[in-house]
Short mmCIF file of C-alpha atoms in Angstrom, two decimals:
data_model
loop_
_atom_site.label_atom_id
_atom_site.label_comp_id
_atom_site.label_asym_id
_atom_site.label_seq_id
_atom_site.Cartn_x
_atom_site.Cartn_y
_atom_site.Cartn_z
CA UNK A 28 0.00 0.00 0.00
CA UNK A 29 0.82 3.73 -0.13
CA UNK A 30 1.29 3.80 3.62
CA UNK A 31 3.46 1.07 3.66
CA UNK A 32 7.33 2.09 2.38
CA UNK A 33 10.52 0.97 2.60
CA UNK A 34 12.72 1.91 5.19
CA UNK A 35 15.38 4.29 3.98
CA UNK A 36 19.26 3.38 5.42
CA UNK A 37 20.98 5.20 7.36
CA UNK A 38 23.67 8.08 6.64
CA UNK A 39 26.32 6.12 7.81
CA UNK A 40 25.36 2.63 6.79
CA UNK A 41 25.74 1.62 2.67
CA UNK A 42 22.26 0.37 0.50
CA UNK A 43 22.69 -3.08 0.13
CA UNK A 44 22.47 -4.26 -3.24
CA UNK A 45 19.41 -6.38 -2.90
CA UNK A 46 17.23 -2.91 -1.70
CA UNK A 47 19.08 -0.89 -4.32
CA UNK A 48 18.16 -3.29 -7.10
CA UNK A 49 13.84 -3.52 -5.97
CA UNK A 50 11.27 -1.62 -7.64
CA UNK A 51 9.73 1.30 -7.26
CA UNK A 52 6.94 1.16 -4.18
CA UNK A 53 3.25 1.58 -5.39
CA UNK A 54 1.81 4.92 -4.96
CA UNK A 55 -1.46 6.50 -4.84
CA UNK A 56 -3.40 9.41 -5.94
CA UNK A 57 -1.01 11.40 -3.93
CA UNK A 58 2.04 10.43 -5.38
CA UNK A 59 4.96 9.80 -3.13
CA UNK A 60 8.91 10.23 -4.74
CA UNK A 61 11.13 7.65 -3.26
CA UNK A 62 14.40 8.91 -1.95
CA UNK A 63 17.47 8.28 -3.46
CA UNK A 64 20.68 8.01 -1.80
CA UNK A 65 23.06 10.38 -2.56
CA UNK A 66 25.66 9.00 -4.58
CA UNK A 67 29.66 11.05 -3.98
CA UNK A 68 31.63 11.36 -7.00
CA UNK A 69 35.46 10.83 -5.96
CA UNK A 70 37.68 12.98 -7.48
CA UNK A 71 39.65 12.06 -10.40
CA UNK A 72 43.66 11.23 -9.68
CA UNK A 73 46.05 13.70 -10.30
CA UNK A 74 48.64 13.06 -13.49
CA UNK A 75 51.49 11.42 -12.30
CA UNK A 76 54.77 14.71 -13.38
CA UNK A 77 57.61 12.65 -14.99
CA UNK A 78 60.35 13.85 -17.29
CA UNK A 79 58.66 12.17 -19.88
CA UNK A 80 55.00 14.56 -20.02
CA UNK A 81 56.62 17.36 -18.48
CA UNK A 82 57.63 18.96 -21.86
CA UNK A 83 53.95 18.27 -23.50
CA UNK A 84 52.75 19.93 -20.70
CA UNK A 85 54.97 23.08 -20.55
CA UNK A 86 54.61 23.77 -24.56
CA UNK A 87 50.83 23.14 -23.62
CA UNK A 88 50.01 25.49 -20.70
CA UNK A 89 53.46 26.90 -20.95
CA UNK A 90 53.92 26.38 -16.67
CA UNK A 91 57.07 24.14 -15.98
CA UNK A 92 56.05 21.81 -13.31
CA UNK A 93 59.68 20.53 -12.23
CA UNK A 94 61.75 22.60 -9.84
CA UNK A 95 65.06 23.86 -10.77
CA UNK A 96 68.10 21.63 -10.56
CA UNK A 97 69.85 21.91 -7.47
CA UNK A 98 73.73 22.89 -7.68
CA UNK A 99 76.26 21.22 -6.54
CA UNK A 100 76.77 21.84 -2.76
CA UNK A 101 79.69 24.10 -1.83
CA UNK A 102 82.87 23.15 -0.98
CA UNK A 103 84.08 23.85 2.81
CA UNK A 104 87.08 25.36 3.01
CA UNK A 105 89.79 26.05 5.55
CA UNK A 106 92.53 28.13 6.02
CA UNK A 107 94.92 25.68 4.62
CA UNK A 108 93.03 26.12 1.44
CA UNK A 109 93.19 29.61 1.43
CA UNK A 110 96.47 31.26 -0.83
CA UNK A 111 97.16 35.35 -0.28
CA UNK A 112 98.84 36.43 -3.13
CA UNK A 113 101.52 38.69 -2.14
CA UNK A 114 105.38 39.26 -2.45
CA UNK A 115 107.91 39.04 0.15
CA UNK A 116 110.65 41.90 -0.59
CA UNK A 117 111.81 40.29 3.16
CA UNK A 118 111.10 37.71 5.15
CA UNK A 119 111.87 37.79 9.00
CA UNK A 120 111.62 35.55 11.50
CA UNK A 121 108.97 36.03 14.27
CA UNK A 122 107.43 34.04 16.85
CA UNK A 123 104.31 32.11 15.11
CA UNK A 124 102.32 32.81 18.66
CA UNK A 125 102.56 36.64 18.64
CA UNK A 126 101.92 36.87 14.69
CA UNK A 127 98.55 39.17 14.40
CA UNK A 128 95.13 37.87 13.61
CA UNK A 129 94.31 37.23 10.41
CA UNK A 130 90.33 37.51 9.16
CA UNK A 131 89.64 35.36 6.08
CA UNK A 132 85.88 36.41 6.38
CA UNK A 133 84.50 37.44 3.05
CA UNK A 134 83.39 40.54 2.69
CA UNK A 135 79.70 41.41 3.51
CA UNK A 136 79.11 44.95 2.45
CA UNK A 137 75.63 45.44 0.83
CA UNK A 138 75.87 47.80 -2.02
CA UNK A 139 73.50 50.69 -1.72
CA UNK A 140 70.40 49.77 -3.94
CA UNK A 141 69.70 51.29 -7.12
CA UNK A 142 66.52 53.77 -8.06
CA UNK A 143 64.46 52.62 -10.99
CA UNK A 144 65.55 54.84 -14.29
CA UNK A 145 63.95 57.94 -15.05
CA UNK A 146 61.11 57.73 -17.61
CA UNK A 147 62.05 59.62 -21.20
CA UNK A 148 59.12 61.56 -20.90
CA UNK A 149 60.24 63.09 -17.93
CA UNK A 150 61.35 66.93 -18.23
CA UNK A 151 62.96 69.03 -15.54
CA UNK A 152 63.22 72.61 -14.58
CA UNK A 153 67.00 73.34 -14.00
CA UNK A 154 68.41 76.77 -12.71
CA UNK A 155 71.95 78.52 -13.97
CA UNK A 156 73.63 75.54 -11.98
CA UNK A 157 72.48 73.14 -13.46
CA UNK A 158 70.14 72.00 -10.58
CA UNK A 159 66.26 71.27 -10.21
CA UNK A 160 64.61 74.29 -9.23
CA UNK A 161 63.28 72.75 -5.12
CA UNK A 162 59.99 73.66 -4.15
CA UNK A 163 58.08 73.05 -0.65
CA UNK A 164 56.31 70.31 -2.51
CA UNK A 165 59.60 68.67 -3.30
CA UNK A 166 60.81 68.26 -6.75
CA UNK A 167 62.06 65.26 -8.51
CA UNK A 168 65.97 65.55 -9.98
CA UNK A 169 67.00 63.11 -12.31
CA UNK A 170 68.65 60.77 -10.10
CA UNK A 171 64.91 59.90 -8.89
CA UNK A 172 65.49 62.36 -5.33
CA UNK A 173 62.89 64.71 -4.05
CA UNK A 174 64.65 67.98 -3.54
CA UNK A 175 62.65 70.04 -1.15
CA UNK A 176 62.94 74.07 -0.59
CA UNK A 177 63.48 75.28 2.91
CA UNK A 178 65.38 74.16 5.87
CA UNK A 179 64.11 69.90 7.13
CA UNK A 180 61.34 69.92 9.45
CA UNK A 181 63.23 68.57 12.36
CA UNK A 182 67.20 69.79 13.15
CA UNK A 183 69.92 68.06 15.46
CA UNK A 184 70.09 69.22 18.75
CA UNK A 185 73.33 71.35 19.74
CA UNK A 186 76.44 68.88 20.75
CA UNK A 187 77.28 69.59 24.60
CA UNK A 188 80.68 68.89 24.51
CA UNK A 189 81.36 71.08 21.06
CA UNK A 190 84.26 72.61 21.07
CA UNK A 191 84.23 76.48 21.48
CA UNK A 192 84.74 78.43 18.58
CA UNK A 193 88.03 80.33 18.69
CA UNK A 194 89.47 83.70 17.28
CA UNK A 195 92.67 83.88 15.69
CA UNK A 196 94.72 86.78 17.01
CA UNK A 197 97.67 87.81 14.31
CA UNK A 198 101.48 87.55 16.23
CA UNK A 199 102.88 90.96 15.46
CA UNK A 200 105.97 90.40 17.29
CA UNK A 201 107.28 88.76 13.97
CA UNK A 202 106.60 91.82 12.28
CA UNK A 203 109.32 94.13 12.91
CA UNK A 204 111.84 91.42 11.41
CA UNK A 205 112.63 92.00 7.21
CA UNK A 206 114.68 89.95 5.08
CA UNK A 207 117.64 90.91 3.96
CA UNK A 208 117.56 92.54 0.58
CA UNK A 209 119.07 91.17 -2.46
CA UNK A 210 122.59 91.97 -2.96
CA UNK A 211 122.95 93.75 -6.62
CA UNK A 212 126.20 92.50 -7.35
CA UNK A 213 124.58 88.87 -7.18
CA UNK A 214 125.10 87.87 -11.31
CA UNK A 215 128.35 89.03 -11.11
CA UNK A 216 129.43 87.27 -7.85
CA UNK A 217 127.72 84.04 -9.53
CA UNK A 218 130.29 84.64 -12.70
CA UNK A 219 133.17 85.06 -11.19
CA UNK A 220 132.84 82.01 -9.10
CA UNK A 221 132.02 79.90 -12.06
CA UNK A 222 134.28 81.39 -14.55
CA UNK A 223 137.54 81.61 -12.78
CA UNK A 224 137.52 84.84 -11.05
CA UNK A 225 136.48 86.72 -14.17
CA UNK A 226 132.89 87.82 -15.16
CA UNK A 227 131.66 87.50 -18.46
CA UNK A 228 132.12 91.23 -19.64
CA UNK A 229 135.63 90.80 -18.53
CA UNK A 230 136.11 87.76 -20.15
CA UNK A 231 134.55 89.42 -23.60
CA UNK A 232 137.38 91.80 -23.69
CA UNK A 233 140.08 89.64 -23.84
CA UNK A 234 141.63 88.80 -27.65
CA UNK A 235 143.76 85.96 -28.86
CA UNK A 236 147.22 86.85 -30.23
CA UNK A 237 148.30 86.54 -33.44
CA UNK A 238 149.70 84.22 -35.49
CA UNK A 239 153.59 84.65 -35.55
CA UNK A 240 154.89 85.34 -38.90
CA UNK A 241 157.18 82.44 -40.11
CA UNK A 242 158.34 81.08 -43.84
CA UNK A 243 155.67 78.74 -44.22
CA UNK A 244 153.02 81.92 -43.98
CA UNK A 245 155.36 83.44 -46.46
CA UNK A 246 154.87 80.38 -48.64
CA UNK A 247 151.49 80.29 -48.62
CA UNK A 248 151.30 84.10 -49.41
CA UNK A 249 153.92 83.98 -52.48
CA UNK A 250 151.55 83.23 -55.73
CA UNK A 251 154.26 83.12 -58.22
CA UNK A 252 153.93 80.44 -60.55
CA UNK A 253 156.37 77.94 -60.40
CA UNK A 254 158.84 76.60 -63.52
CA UNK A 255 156.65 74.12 -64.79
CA UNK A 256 152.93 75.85 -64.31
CA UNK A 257 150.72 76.20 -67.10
CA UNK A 258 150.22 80.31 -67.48
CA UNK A 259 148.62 80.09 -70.12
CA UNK A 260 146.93 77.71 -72.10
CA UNK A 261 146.36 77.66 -76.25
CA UNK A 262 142.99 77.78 -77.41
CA UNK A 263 140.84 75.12 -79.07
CA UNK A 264 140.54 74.80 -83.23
CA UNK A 265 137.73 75.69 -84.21
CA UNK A 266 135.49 73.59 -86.11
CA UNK A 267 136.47 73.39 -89.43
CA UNK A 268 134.01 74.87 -92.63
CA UNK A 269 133.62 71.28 -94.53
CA UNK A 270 132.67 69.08 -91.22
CA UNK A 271 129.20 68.63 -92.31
CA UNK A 272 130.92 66.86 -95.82
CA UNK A 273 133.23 65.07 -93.47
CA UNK A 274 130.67 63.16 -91.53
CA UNK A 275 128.55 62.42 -94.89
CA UNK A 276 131.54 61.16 -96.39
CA UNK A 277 132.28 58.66 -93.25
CA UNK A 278 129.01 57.82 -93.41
CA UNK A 279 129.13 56.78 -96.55
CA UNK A 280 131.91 55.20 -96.48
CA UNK A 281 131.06 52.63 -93.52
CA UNK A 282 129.41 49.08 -94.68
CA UNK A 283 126.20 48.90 -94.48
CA UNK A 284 124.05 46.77 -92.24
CA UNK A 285 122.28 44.53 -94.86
CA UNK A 286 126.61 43.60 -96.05
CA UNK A 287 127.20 42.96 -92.37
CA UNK A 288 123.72 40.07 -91.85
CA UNK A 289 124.99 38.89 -95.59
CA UNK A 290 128.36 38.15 -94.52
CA UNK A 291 127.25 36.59 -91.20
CA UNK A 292 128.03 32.92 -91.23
CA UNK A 293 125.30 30.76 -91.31
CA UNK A 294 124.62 28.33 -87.81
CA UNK A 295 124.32 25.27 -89.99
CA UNK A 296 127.86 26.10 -91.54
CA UNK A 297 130.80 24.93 -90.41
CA UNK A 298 134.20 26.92 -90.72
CA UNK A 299 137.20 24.58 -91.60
CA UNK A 300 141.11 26.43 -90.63
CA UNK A 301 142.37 27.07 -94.00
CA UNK A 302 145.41 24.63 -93.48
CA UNK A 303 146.06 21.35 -91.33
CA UNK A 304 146.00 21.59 -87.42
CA UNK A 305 149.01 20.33 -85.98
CA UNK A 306 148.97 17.43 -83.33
CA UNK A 307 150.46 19.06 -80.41
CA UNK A 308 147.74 22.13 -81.02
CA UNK A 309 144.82 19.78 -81.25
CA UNK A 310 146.02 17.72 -78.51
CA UNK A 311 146.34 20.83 -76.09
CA UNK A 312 143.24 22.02 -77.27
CA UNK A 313 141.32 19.33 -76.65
CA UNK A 314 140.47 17.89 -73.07
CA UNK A 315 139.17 14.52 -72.81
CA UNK A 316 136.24 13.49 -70.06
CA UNK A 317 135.63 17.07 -69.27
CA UNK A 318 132.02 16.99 -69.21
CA UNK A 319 129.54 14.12 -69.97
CA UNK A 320 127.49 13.72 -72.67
CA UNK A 321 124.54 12.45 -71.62
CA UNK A 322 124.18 14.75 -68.64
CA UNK A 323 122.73 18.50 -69.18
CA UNK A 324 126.46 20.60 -68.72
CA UNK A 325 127.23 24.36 -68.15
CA UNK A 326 129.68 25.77 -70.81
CA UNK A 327 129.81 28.95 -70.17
CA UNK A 328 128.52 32.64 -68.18
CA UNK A 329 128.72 36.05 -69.80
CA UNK A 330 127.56 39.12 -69.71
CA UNK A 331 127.44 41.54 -67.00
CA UNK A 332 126.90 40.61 -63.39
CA UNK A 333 123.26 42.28 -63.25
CA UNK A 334 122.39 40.59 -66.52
CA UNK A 335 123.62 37.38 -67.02
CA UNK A 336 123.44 34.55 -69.52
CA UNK A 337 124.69 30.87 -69.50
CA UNK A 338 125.64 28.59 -72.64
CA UNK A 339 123.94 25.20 -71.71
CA UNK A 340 124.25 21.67 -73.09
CA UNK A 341 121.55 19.35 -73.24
CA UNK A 342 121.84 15.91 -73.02
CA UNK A 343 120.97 15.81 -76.74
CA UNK A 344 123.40 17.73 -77.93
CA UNK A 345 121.19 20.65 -78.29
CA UNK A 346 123.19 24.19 -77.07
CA UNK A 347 120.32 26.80 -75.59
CA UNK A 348 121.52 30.01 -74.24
CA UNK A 349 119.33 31.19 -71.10
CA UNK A 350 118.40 33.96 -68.53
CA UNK A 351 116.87 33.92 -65.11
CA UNK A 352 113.28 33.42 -65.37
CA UNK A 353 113.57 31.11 -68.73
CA UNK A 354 113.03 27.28 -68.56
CA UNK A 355 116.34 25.05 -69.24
CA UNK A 356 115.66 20.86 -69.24
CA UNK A 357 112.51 20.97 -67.53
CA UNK A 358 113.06 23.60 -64.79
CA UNK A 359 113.26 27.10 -64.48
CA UNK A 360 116.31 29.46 -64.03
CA UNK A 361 116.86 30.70 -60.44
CA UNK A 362 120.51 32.39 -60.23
CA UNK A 363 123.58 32.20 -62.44
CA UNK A 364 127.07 33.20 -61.08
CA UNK A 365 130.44 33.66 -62.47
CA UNK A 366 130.96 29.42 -62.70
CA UNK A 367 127.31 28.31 -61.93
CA UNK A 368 123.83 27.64 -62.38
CA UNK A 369 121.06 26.95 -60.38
CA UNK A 370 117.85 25.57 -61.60
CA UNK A 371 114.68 24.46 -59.91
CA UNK A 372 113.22 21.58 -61.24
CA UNK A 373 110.41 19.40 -59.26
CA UNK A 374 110.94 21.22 -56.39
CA UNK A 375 114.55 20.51 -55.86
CA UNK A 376 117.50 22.87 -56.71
CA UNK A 377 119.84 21.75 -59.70
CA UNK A 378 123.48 23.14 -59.70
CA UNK A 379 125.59 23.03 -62.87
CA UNK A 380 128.89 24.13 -62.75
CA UNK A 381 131.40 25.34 -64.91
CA UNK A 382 133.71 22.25 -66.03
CA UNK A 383 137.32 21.88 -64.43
CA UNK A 384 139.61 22.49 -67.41
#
């Protein structure tokens, strides 16, 4: 019936399942809600902070839940560790009991702090000095302090034990005393003892004596020419009236450049002595083994020592004449002196000297 319900549980004590699981009781006209137990929702776990979601949740929320790493703790020291530089001009020996203290404390002096900067839209009112212009107000200078006008509010109380102030009286017994004046003969006095007893307008009228006369001054003075001088000396010719027909006719007469190239010998000619050379000649002319043939040989320097040229064999038999700077069997000229040459050739120096005759 409608009268008849269930008996609700109490606070304390959990539904069991059996009256949590029935049906609904039946109601009447009036219709009566059945209470339902109030159900708590527990709250949901916190996420677990590792080093693993820690970096999904910083670029996330941007917060960064892990502290800061701790340093590494300090190191204790003592006053063995401890090392003064200084320098010992002398060392002396005292007793290690009466040495003074020593205070290895660091130093811990606050430095004042700092005002905040002045904003650039600040503008101040400065006099002929420089200075803000005060005011009773107080005015702000630019290193952020309120200047005010007028004495402070509250002054220091007179010190008891100040000391009185005291007049100077001037000591006129002092005054009756003058210094000597200065002596006027003091440059002179000064001269005389540094120049030997004589002053310097003494000194100026003093002359040297002259030079005695002997014969050598009467030498010197006698300008008559002796036997063989030259008194007189002839005129030049002058140039004669046909010298212009001189110098064509010379010119004429001269051979000609073209005759000299014609009468040069040719390089593929040989020149043969007109009659047979004698054995002793040939033999003295003619050194055996002085160079070898199938070496590259130096036969001979000329020219002048800032310009100089060397005659060089091949080992071909080819003859090249060369200059510093120009390329001789594969390398390139780097000096040549009166019985050498040097040659650099795959990075090594070459020397070739002149051959032992």
């Amino acid at each position: 019936t409608g009268a008849d319900t269930a008996p609700l549980p109490a606070p304390d004590t959990p539904a069991e399942p059996e009256q949590t699981a029935a049906a609904p009781a039946e109601t009447t006209a009036e219709t009566t809600v059945e209470p339902v137990a109030e159900q708590i929702e527990e709250p949901e776990p916190l996420p677990t902070v590792t080093a693993d979601n820690v970096q999904t949740t910083y670029e996330e929320s941007g917060f960064w839940q892990l502290p800061p790493a701790l340093g590494a703790p300090p190191v204790e020291q003592t006053s063995d560790t401890v090392y003064i530089a200084s320098v010992d001009p002398h060392i002396t020996s005292h007793d290690a009991v009466a040495l003074p203290a020593i205070s290895l404390s660091p130093d811990t002096r606050v430095p004042p702090p700092q005002n905040p900067p002045i904003a650039n839209s600040e503008s101040f009112q400065l006099d002929d000095r420089g200075l803000v212009i005060p005011t009773a107000e107080g005015t702000l200078n630019p290193d952020g302090i309120l200047v005010f006008k007028g004495p402070p509010p509250v002054k220091p109380a007179v010190r008891g034990n100040r000391a009185p102030d005291v007049t100077p009286v001037s000591d006129d017994r002092l005054a009756g005393f003058k210094p000597a004046p200065r002596p006027a003969n003091l440059v002179q006095a000064n001269e005389t003892a540094q120049l030997g007893g004589k002053t310097r307008s003494e000194l100026a009228g003093f002359r040297p004596k002259p030079r005695p006369f002997t014969a050598k001054v009467e030498e010197e003075l006698d300008e008559t020419p002796p036997e063989n001088a030259v008194v007189l000396s002839r005129l030049p010719n002058h140039r004669p009236r046909n010298f212009a027909r001189l110098v064509a006719r010379a010119r004429a007469s001269a051979p000609s450049e073209q005759a000299t190239a014609a009468a040069a010998v040719p390089r593929n000619q040989t020149v043969t002595p007109p009659g047979p050379t004698r054995g002793s000649v040939a033999q003295l002319a003619t050194t055996k083994n002085a160079i070898n043939l199938r070496r590259t040989s130096l036969i001979g320097v000329y020219g002048s020592p800032g310009n100089r040229r060397a005659l060089v064999r091949l080992s071909n038999g080819r003859y090249v004449k060369v200059k510093v700077g120009q390329r001789v069997d594969g390398g390139k000229v780097a000096a040549i002196g009166e019985n050498e040459l040097r040659y650099v050739k795959g990075g090594r120096t070459v020397i070739l000297r002149m051959p032992k005759l």
